[in-house]
Amino acid sequence: MSLSLREIETLLSQLPWRQFQTPRLQLEQYTTPVHLAARIAHHVALSVPAKERGSQLVVDLGTGTGVLAFALHLAGFDHIVGVDIDSDALQLAKVNAEKLQELCSTSAERPVDFALMDIQTSSLALTGAPFDIAVLNPPFGTRRHAADVAFLEVACRVSRRLVYSLHKSTTRGYISKKLERLGYAARVYAQLRFDLAATYAFHTRRSVDLEVDLWQVELK
Amino acid sequence: MRLLTHNLLICPVHKKPLAIRHVTSVDIIAVEYQPQFILRMIPRLDWSLLREAALAVESDCIDALPETPPRPQELEFLESTNDEVERPPVMAALQRLLLETHVVVGQLHCEHGEYYQIDEGIPNLLADAAVYPSEKVSAQASGAPVDEETAIPLDEQTGS
Ligand SMILES: [Zn+2]
């Protein structure tokens, strides 16, 4: 199955848990909004030839309620593992998975395998580099500055082929330098807009659009 | 949790492979046959862990798994000389085990003694969720109930 950007967005917007309703600020957790998830999935899909998509093993690190993972499935990826540290979020992801199957009869049953895990290096519960593609939706480093780079390093370790990660555009220089120092070939693949207002209550008075970079790291 | 995913997991504390134990619910969900994906995954698998997992879920597929992993070149040859109706037995077993067998309720045991719970198909690999043998009784008392409706009796799992 490989749907268009518009079809993916339409399906995702009908999921019951598009955002995690009670974000825990300490984890800086949010779920990628629908329009952004659809675009990221579209970009990732375009970088892999259509006939290869179904045989890639993909991990969504910080999957939350699974929106990006489901977007990737709708874009043609069949083997996706979604990991998150929050069991409540994964419960909602399961509800989303059931709804998706209802909405989209061609969607595989249980297209995403979920696991509870802390993706910090010290507590990572994954062996070697089992994945072809890692997609990372890290905290934006507003509270814990180095956190997103630490997660990015983990993403690069568990993947063999490609890593996609979202970072505030204002951190472009910093991320670029870090990745270069780590020896990774990376580039800003696309610039996207993220609406934080939809997630955090304290931002609801005014819309806070955030420019974000979708980074692509090519491994090997 | 598919058995493919299980094969990629390790203990978050000791970084050791995890043995599936005390499985009380398994789902078998048929999906499209994906030989190319399976062939790509074989070199990444911990083969003996997969064999143990097949035993833990009491799958008949164990009979089709050789003691050592097949060489992908051999399988590719088998695959190219067969049509889909006659899948090589190893490939059929791997399709069933890796892609179609989901552990819904069970435990993941580390050789250091602690275990991690699998509930509603989601393994909990958070270090602070590890259950150590001395805590066993309290952990079982607070464990989530088994969803009887999604449970498949073990003797019906291998039917296609
Ligand atoms: Zn352990």
mmCIF file of N, CA and C in Angstrom, chain B residues 35-128:
data_model
loop_
_atom_site.group_PDB
_atom_site.id
_atom_site.type_symbol
_atom_site.label_atom_id
_atom_site.label_comp_id
_atom_site.label_asym_id
_atom_site.label_seq_id
_atom_site.Cartn_x
_atom_site.Cartn_y
_atom_site.Cartn_z
ATOM 1 N N PRO B 35 8.715 -12.860 1.022
ATOM 2 C CA PRO B 35 10.017 -13.554 0.988
ATOM 3 C C PRO B 35 11.207 -12.599 0.964
ATOM 4 N N GLN B 36 11.088 -11.496 0.231
ATOM 5 C CA GLN B 36 12.237 -10.585 0.129
ATOM 6 C C GLN B 36 12.611 -10.021 1.495
ATOM 7 N N PHE B 37 11.590 -9.641 2.245
ATOM 8 C CA PHE B 37 11.839 -9.089 3.580
ATOM 9 C C PHE B 37 12.455 -10.153 4.496
ATOM 10 N N ILE B 38 11.895 -11.347 4.453
ATOM 11 C CA ILE B 38 12.404 -12.430 5.303
ATOM 12 C C ILE B 38 13.868 -12.729 4.980
ATOM 13 N N LEU B 39 14.182 -12.799 3.684
ATOM 14 C CA LEU B 39 15.568 -13.070 3.281
ATOM 15 C C LEU B 39 16.514 -11.988 3.785
ATOM 16 N N ARG B 40 16.034 -10.737 3.787
ATOM 17 C CA ARG B 40 16.884 -9.650 4.283
ATOM 18 C C ARG B 40 17.091 -9.753 5.787
ATOM 19 N N MET B 41 16.084 -10.271 6.493
ATOM 20 C CA MET B 41 16.164 -10.303 7.954
ATOM 21 C C MET B 41 17.022 -11.450 8.496
ATOM 22 N N ILE B 42 17.119 -12.564 7.737
ATOM 23 C CA ILE B 42 17.811 -13.753 8.260
ATOM 24 C C ILE B 42 19.205 -13.440 8.831
ATOM 25 N N PRO B 43 20.045 -12.677 8.104
ATOM 26 C CA PRO B 43 21.379 -12.421 8.676
ATOM 27 C C PRO B 43 21.348 -11.581 9.958
ATOM 28 N N ARG B 44 20.237 -10.885 10.208
ATOM 29 C CA ARG B 44 20.170 -10.030 11.401
ATOM 30 C C ARG B 44 19.628 -10.773 12.616
ATOM 31 N N LEU B 45 19.134 -11.986 12.397
ATOM 32 C CA LEU B 45 18.450 -12.687 13.481
ATOM 33 C C LEU B 45 19.409 -13.399 14.418
ATOM 34 N N ASP B 46 19.017 -13.455 15.681
ATOM 35 C CA ASP B 46 19.634 -14.358 16.639
ATOM 36 C C ASP B 46 18.870 -15.670 16.481
ATOM 37 N N TRP B 47 19.481 -16.591 15.718
ATOM 38 C CA TRP B 47 18.760 -17.791 15.279
ATOM 39 C C TRP B 47 18.342 -18.684 16.455
ATOM 40 N N SER B 48 19.254 -18.869 17.397
ATOM 41 C CA SER B 48 18.895 -19.752 18.515
ATOM 42 C C SER B 48 17.805 -19.104 19.368
ATOM 43 N N LEU B 49 17.825 -17.788 19.458
ATOM 44 C CA LEU B 49 16.764 -17.091 20.204
ATOM 45 C C LEU B 49 15.413 -17.286 19.510
ATOM 46 N N LEU B 50 15.441 -17.281 18.178
ATOM 47 C CA LEU B 50 14.198 -17.504 17.437
ATOM 48 C C LEU B 50 13.675 -18.919 17.666
ATOM 49 N N ARG B 51 14.600 -19.898 17.656
ATOM 50 C CA ARG B 51 14.186 -21.284 17.897
ATOM 51 C C ARG B 51 13.579 -21.447 19.291
ATOM 52 N N GLU B 52 14.220 -20.803 20.269
ATOM 53 C CA GLU B 52 13.681 -20.855 21.632
ATOM 54 C C GLU B 52 12.313 -20.186 21.701
ATOM 55 N N ALA B 53 12.180 -19.087 20.972
ATOM 56 C CA ALA B 53 10.894 -18.369 20.971
ATOM 57 C C ALA B 53 9.796 -19.238 20.365
ATOM 58 N N ALA B 54 10.148 -19.966 19.287
ATOM 59 C CA ALA B 54 9.179 -20.842 18.634
ATOM 60 C C ALA B 54 8.706 -21.926 19.611
ATOM 61 N N LEU B 55 9.660 -22.428 20.420
ATOM 62 C CA LEU B 55 9.301 -23.425 21.432
ATOM 63 C C LEU B 55 8.427 -22.803 22.514
ATOM 64 N N ALA B 56 8.773 -21.573 22.907
ATOM 65 C CA ALA B 56 8.039 -20.902 23.993
ATOM 66 C C ALA B 56 6.579 -20.657 23.634
ATOM 67 N N VAL B 57 6.311 -20.425 22.343
ATOM 68 C CA VAL B 57 4.919 -20.208 21.933
ATOM 69 C C VAL B 57 4.299 -21.512 21.410
ATOM 70 N N GLU B 58 5.049 -22.604 21.581
ATOM 71 C CA GLU B 58 4.585 -23.946 21.199
ATOM 72 C C GLU B 58 4.138 -24.016 19.746
ATOM 73 N N SER B 59 4.967 -23.420 18.879
ATOM 74 C CA SER B 59 4.639 -23.429 17.454
ATOM 75 C C SER B 59 5.180 -24.679 16.773
ATOM 76 N N ASP B 60 4.375 -25.265 15.908
ATOM 77 C CA ASP B 60 4.812 -26.419 15.120
ATOM 78 C C ASP B 60 5.932 -26.050 14.149
ATOM 79 N N CYS B 61 6.045 -24.763 13.877
ATOM 80 C CA CYS B 61 7.043 -24.296 12.901
ATOM 81 C C CYS B 61 8.459 -24.662 13.310
ATOM 82 N N ILE B 62 8.652 -24.961 14.579
ATOM 83 C CA ILE B 62 9.996 -25.300 15.050
ATOM 84 C C ILE B 62 10.576 -26.456 14.238
ATOM 85 N N ASP B 63 9.719 -27.379 13.794
ATOM 86 C CA ASP B 63 10.190 -28.551 13.030
ATOM 87 C C ASP B 63 10.840 -28.151 11.708
ATOM 88 N N ALA B 64 10.454 -27.006 11.174
ATOM 89 C CA ALA B 64 10.997 -26.578 9.881
ATOM 90 C C ALA B 64 12.233 -25.701 10.024
ATOM 91 N N LEU B 65 12.604 -25.393 11.272
ATOM 92 C CA LEU B 65 13.783 -24.543 11.483
ATOM 93 C C LEU B 65 15.015 -25.401 11.714
ATOM 94 N N PRO B 66 16.023 -25.286 10.838
ATOM 95 C CA PRO B 66 17.262 -26.029 11.092
ATOM 96 C C PRO B 66 17.968 -25.475 12.325
ATOM 97 N N GLU B 67 18.926 -26.252 12.842
ATOM 98 C CA GLU B 67 19.633 -25.827 14.053
ATOM 99 C C GLU B 67 20.452 -24.557 13.828
ATOM 100 N N THR B 68 20.959 -24.432 12.620
ATOM 101 C CA THR B 68 21.736 -23.237 12.307
ATOM 102 C C THR B 68 21.025 -22.473 11.189
ATOM 103 N N PRO B 69 21.220 -21.163 11.140
ATOM 104 C CA PRO B 69 20.494 -20.375 10.140
ATOM 105 C C PRO B 69 20.852 -20.784 8.715
ATOM 106 N N PRO B 70 19.877 -20.865 7.828
ATOM 107 C CA PRO B 70 20.162 -21.182 6.433
ATOM 108 C C PRO B 70 20.934 -20.028 5.809
ATOM 109 N N ARG B 71 21.732 -20.342 4.807
ATOM 110 C CA ARG B 71 22.424 -19.268 4.098
ATOM 111 C C ARG B 71 21.428 -18.608 3.152
ATOM 112 N N PRO B 72 21.345 -17.283 3.184
ATOM 113 C CA PRO B 72 20.356 -16.590 2.356
ATOM 114 C C PRO B 72 20.448 -16.977 0.883
ATOM 115 N N GLN B 73 21.677 -17.257 0.392
ATOM 116 C CA GLN B 73 21.824 -17.637 -1.026
ATOM 117 C C GLN B 73 21.055 -18.916 -1.337
ATOM 118 N N GLU B 74 21.128 -19.884 -0.406
ATOM 119 C CA GLU B 74 20.390 -21.136 -0.585
ATOM 120 C C GLU B 74 18.900 -20.869 -0.659
ATOM 121 N N LEU B 75 18.441 -20.027 0.261
ATOM 122 C CA LEU B 75 17.014 -19.737 0.314
ATOM 123 C C LEU B 75 16.559 -18.994 -0.928
ATOM 124 N N GLU B 76 17.399 -18.086 -1.371
ATOM 125 C CA GLU B 76 17.048 -17.325 -2.561
ATOM 126 C C GLU B 76 16.857 -18.260 -3.743
ATOM 127 N N PHE B 77 17.744 -19.271 -3.799
ATOM 128 C CA PHE B 77 17.628 -20.265 -4.858
ATOM 129 C C PHE B 77 16.313 -21.040 -4.723
ATOM 130 N N LEU B 78 16.033 -21.502 -3.505
ATOM 131 C CA LEU B 78 14.784 -22.217 -3.251
ATOM 132 C C LEU B 78 13.591 -21.358 -3.647
ATOM 133 N N GLU B 79 13.683 -20.103 -3.253
ATOM 134 C CA GLU B 79 12.587 -19.167 -3.495
ATOM 135 C C GLU B 79 12.340 -18.982 -4.996
ATOM 136 N N SER B 80 13.444 -18.873 -5.748
ATOM 137 C CA SER B 80 13.291 -18.584 -7.175
ATOM 138 C C SER B 80 12.828 -19.809 -7.957
ATOM 139 N N THR B 81 13.014 -21.002 -7.377
ATOM 140 C CA THR B 81 12.608 -22.205 -8.107
ATOM 141 C C THR B 81 11.216 -22.686 -7.691
ATOM 142 N N ASN B 82 10.596 -21.950 -6.779
ATOM 143 C CA ASN B 82 9.257 -22.336 -6.337
ATOM 144 C C ASN B 82 8.273 -21.202 -6.616
ATOM 145 N N ASP B 83 7.020 -21.562 -6.895
ATOM 146 C CA ASP B 83 6.020 -20.504 -6.934
ATOM 147 C C ASP B 83 5.469 -20.352 -5.521
ATOM 148 N N GLU B 84 4.590 -19.382 -5.381
ATOM 149 C CA GLU B 84 4.167 -19.038 -4.028
ATOM 150 C C GLU B 84 3.402 -20.169 -3.334
ATOM 151 N N VAL B 85 2.781 -21.013 -4.140
ATOM 152 C CA VAL B 85 1.984 -22.092 -3.553
ATOM 153 C C VAL B 85 2.872 -23.093 -2.814
ATOM 154 N N GLU B 86 4.075 -23.294 -3.359
ATOM 155 C CA GLU B 86 4.991 -24.230 -2.712
ATOM 156 C C GLU B 86 6.164 -23.488 -2.102
ATOM 157 N N ARG B 87 5.912 -22.848 -1.017
ATOM 158 C CA ARG B 87 7.004 -22.149 -0.342
ATOM 159 C C ARG B 87 7.959 -23.156 0.269
ATOM 160 N N PRO B 88 9.268 -22.839 0.230
ATOM 161 C CA PRO B 88 10.196 -23.697 0.967
ATOM 162 C C PRO B 88 9.757 -23.737 2.435
ATOM 163 N N PRO B 89 9.789 -24.918 3.056
ATOM 164 C CA PRO B 89 9.287 -25.036 4.436
ATOM 165 C C PRO B 89 9.926 -24.044 5.412
ATOM 166 N N VAL B 90 11.223 -23.792 5.249
ATOM 167 C CA VAL B 90 11.870 -22.834 6.163
ATOM 168 C C VAL B 90 11.253 -21.455 6.000
ATOM 169 N N MET B 91 11.000 -21.086 4.741
ATOM 170 C CA MET B 91 10.431 -19.758 4.495
ATOM 171 C C MET B 91 9.023 -19.653 5.056
ATOM 172 N N ALA B 92 8.249 -20.731 4.890
ATOM 173 C CA ALA B 92 6.890 -20.723 5.437
ATOM 174 C C ALA B 92 6.928 -20.578 6.955
ATOM 175 N N ALA B 93 7.897 -21.279 7.571
ATOM 176 C CA ALA B 93 8.017 -21.209 9.034
ATOM 177 C C ALA B 93 8.420 -19.810 9.486
ATOM 178 N N LEU B 94 9.350 -19.197 8.733
ATOM 179 C CA LEU B 94 9.806 -17.860 9.106
ATOM 180 C C LEU B 94 8.697 -16.819 8.911
ATOM 181 N N GLN B 95 7.942 -16.977 7.828
ATOM 182 C CA GLN B 95 6.797 -16.095 7.603
ATOM 183 C C GLN B 95 5.850 -16.167 8.807
ATOM 184 N N ARG B 96 5.518 -17.404 9.206
ATOM 185 C CA ARG B 96 4.578 -17.596 10.307
ATOM 186 C C ARG B 96 5.149 -17.064 11.624
ATOM 187 N N LEU B 97 6.401 -17.427 11.905
ATOM 188 C CA LEU B 97 6.978 -17.053 13.199
ATOM 189 C C LEU B 97 7.294 -15.568 13.292
ATOM 190 N N LEU B 98 8.031 -15.067 12.331
ATOM 191 C CA LEU B 98 8.527 -13.692 12.443
ATOM 192 C C LEU B 98 7.427 -12.651 12.236
ATOM 193 N N LEU B 99 6.553 -12.917 11.254
ATOM 194 C CA LEU B 99 5.617 -11.877 10.832
ATOM 195 C C LEU B 99 4.197 -12.074 11.326
ATOM 196 N N GLU B 100 3.859 -13.306 11.689
ATOM 197 C CA GLU B 100 2.440 -13.573 11.971
ATOM 198 C C GLU B 100 2.157 -14.012 13.401
ATOM 199 N N THR B 101 3.207 -14.317 14.153
ATOM 200 C CA THR B 101 3.011 -14.787 15.528
ATOM 201 C C THR B 101 3.241 -13.636 16.512
ATOM 202 N N HIS B 102 2.182 -13.278 17.217
ATOM 203 C CA HIS B 102 2.242 -12.164 18.172
ATOM 204 C C HIS B 102 2.069 -12.689 19.596
ATOM 205 N N VAL B 103 3.036 -12.401 20.448
ATOM 206 C CA VAL B 103 2.855 -12.736 21.860
ATOM 207 C C VAL B 103 2.030 -11.614 22.490
ATOM 208 N N VAL B 104 0.873 -11.986 23.038
ATOM 209 C CA VAL B 104 -0.025 -10.973 23.606
ATOM 210 C C VAL B 104 0.203 -10.824 25.105
ATOM 211 N N VAL B 105 0.327 -11.944 25.790
ATOM 212 C CA VAL B 105 0.613 -11.909 27.224
ATOM 213 C C VAL B 105 1.706 -12.930 27.527
ATOM 214 N N GLY B 106 2.722 -12.479 28.217
ATOM 215 C CA GLY B 106 3.820 -13.370 28.577
ATOM 216 C C GLY B 106 4.889 -12.587 29.317
ATOM 217 N N GLN B 107 6.058 -13.214 29.416
ATOM 218 C CA GLN B 107 7.167 -12.563 30.123
ATOM 219 C C GLN B 107 8.455 -12.706 29.318
ATOM 220 N N LEU B 108 9.350 -11.741 29.511
ATOM 221 C CA LEU B 108 10.668 -11.789 28.871
ATOM 222 C C LEU B 108 11.711 -11.915 29.974
ATOM 223 N N HIS B 109 12.387 -13.058 29.997
ATOM 224 C CA HIS B 109 13.316 -13.331 31.096
ATOM 225 C C HIS B 109 14.765 -13.084 30.703
ATOM 226 N N CYS B 110 15.450 -12.351 31.575
ATOM 227 C CA CYS B 110 16.880 -12.099 31.405
ATOM 228 C C CYS B 110 17.637 -13.164 32.183
ATOM 229 N N GLU B 111 18.833 -13.529 31.670
ATOM 230 C CA GLU B 111 19.607 -14.580 32.354
ATOM 231 C C GLU B 111 20.059 -14.139 33.758
ATOM 232 N N HIS B 112 19.966 -12.858 34.046
ATOM 233 C CA HIS B 112 20.341 -12.382 35.376
ATOM 234 C C HIS B 112 19.206 -12.505 36.385
ATOM 235 N N GLY B 113 18.061 -13.026 35.933
ATOM 236 C CA GLY B 113 17.014 -13.353 36.893
ATOM 237 C C GLY B 113 15.738 -12.522 36.799
ATOM 238 N N GLU B 114 15.888 -11.273 36.402
ATOM 239 C CA GLU B 114 14.676 -10.434 36.358
ATOM 240 C C GLU B 114 13.889 -10.676 35.067
ATOM 241 N N TYR B 115 12.621 -10.297 35.096
ATOM 242 C CA TYR B 115 11.856 -10.418 33.862
ATOM 243 C C TYR B 115 11.026 -9.165 33.587
ATOM 244 N N TYR B 116 10.579 -9.086 32.337
ATOM 245 C CA TYR B 116 9.817 -7.930 31.853
ATOM 246 C C TYR B 116 8.482 -8.446 31.324
ATOM 247 N N GLN B 117 7.425 -7.765 31.676
ATOM 248 C CA GLN B 117 6.085 -8.225 31.349
ATOM 249 C C GLN B 117 5.696 -7.837 29.916
ATOM 250 N N ILE B 118 4.982 -8.734 29.243
ATOM 251 C CA ILE B 118 4.330 -8.386 27.967
ATOM 252 C C ILE B 118 2.836 -8.383 28.255
ATOM 253 N N ASP B 119 2.183 -7.254 28.076
ATOM 254 C CA ASP B 119 0.746 -7.159 28.292
ATOM 255 C C ASP B 119 0.088 -6.513 27.092
ATOM 256 N N GLU B 120 -1.042 -7.050 26.691
ATOM 257 C CA GLU B 120 -1.764 -6.526 25.535
ATOM 258 C C GLU B 120 -0.829 -6.346 24.335
ATOM 259 N N GLY B 121 0.113 -7.268 24.204
ATOM 260 C CA GLY B 121 1.006 -7.260 23.054
ATOM 261 C C GLY B 121 2.157 -6.278 23.144
ATOM 262 N N ILE B 122 2.247 -5.531 24.248
ATOM 263 C CA ILE B 122 3.314 -4.534 24.378
ATOM 264 C C ILE B 122 4.308 -4.962 25.456
ATOM 265 N N PRO B 123 5.561 -5.244 25.035
ATOM 266 C CA PRO B 123 6.574 -5.570 26.042
ATOM 267 C C PRO B 123 7.007 -4.307 26.787
ATOM 268 N N ASN B 124 7.118 -4.422 28.100
ATOM 269 C CA ASN B 124 7.563 -3.281 28.902
ATOM 270 C C ASN B 124 9.035 -3.463 29.243
ATOM 271 N N LEU B 125 9.900 -2.738 28.507
ATOM 272 C CA LEU B 125 11.340 -2.876 28.683
ATOM 273 C C LEU B 125 11.954 -1.714 29.439
ATOM 274 N N LEU B 126 11.131 -1.057 30.230
ATOM 275 C CA LEU B 126 11.673 0.003 31.074
ATOM 276 C C LEU B 126 12.401 -0.655 32.245
ATOM 277 N N ALA B 127 13.611 -0.143 32.534
ATOM 278 C CA ALA B 127 14.431 -0.767 33.576
ATOM 279 C C ALA B 127 13.681 -0.818 34.910
ATOM 280 N N ASP B 128 12.915 0.212 35.211
ATOM 281 C CA ASP B 128 12.240 0.199 36.514
ATOM 282 C C ASP B 128 10.969 -0.659 36.517
#
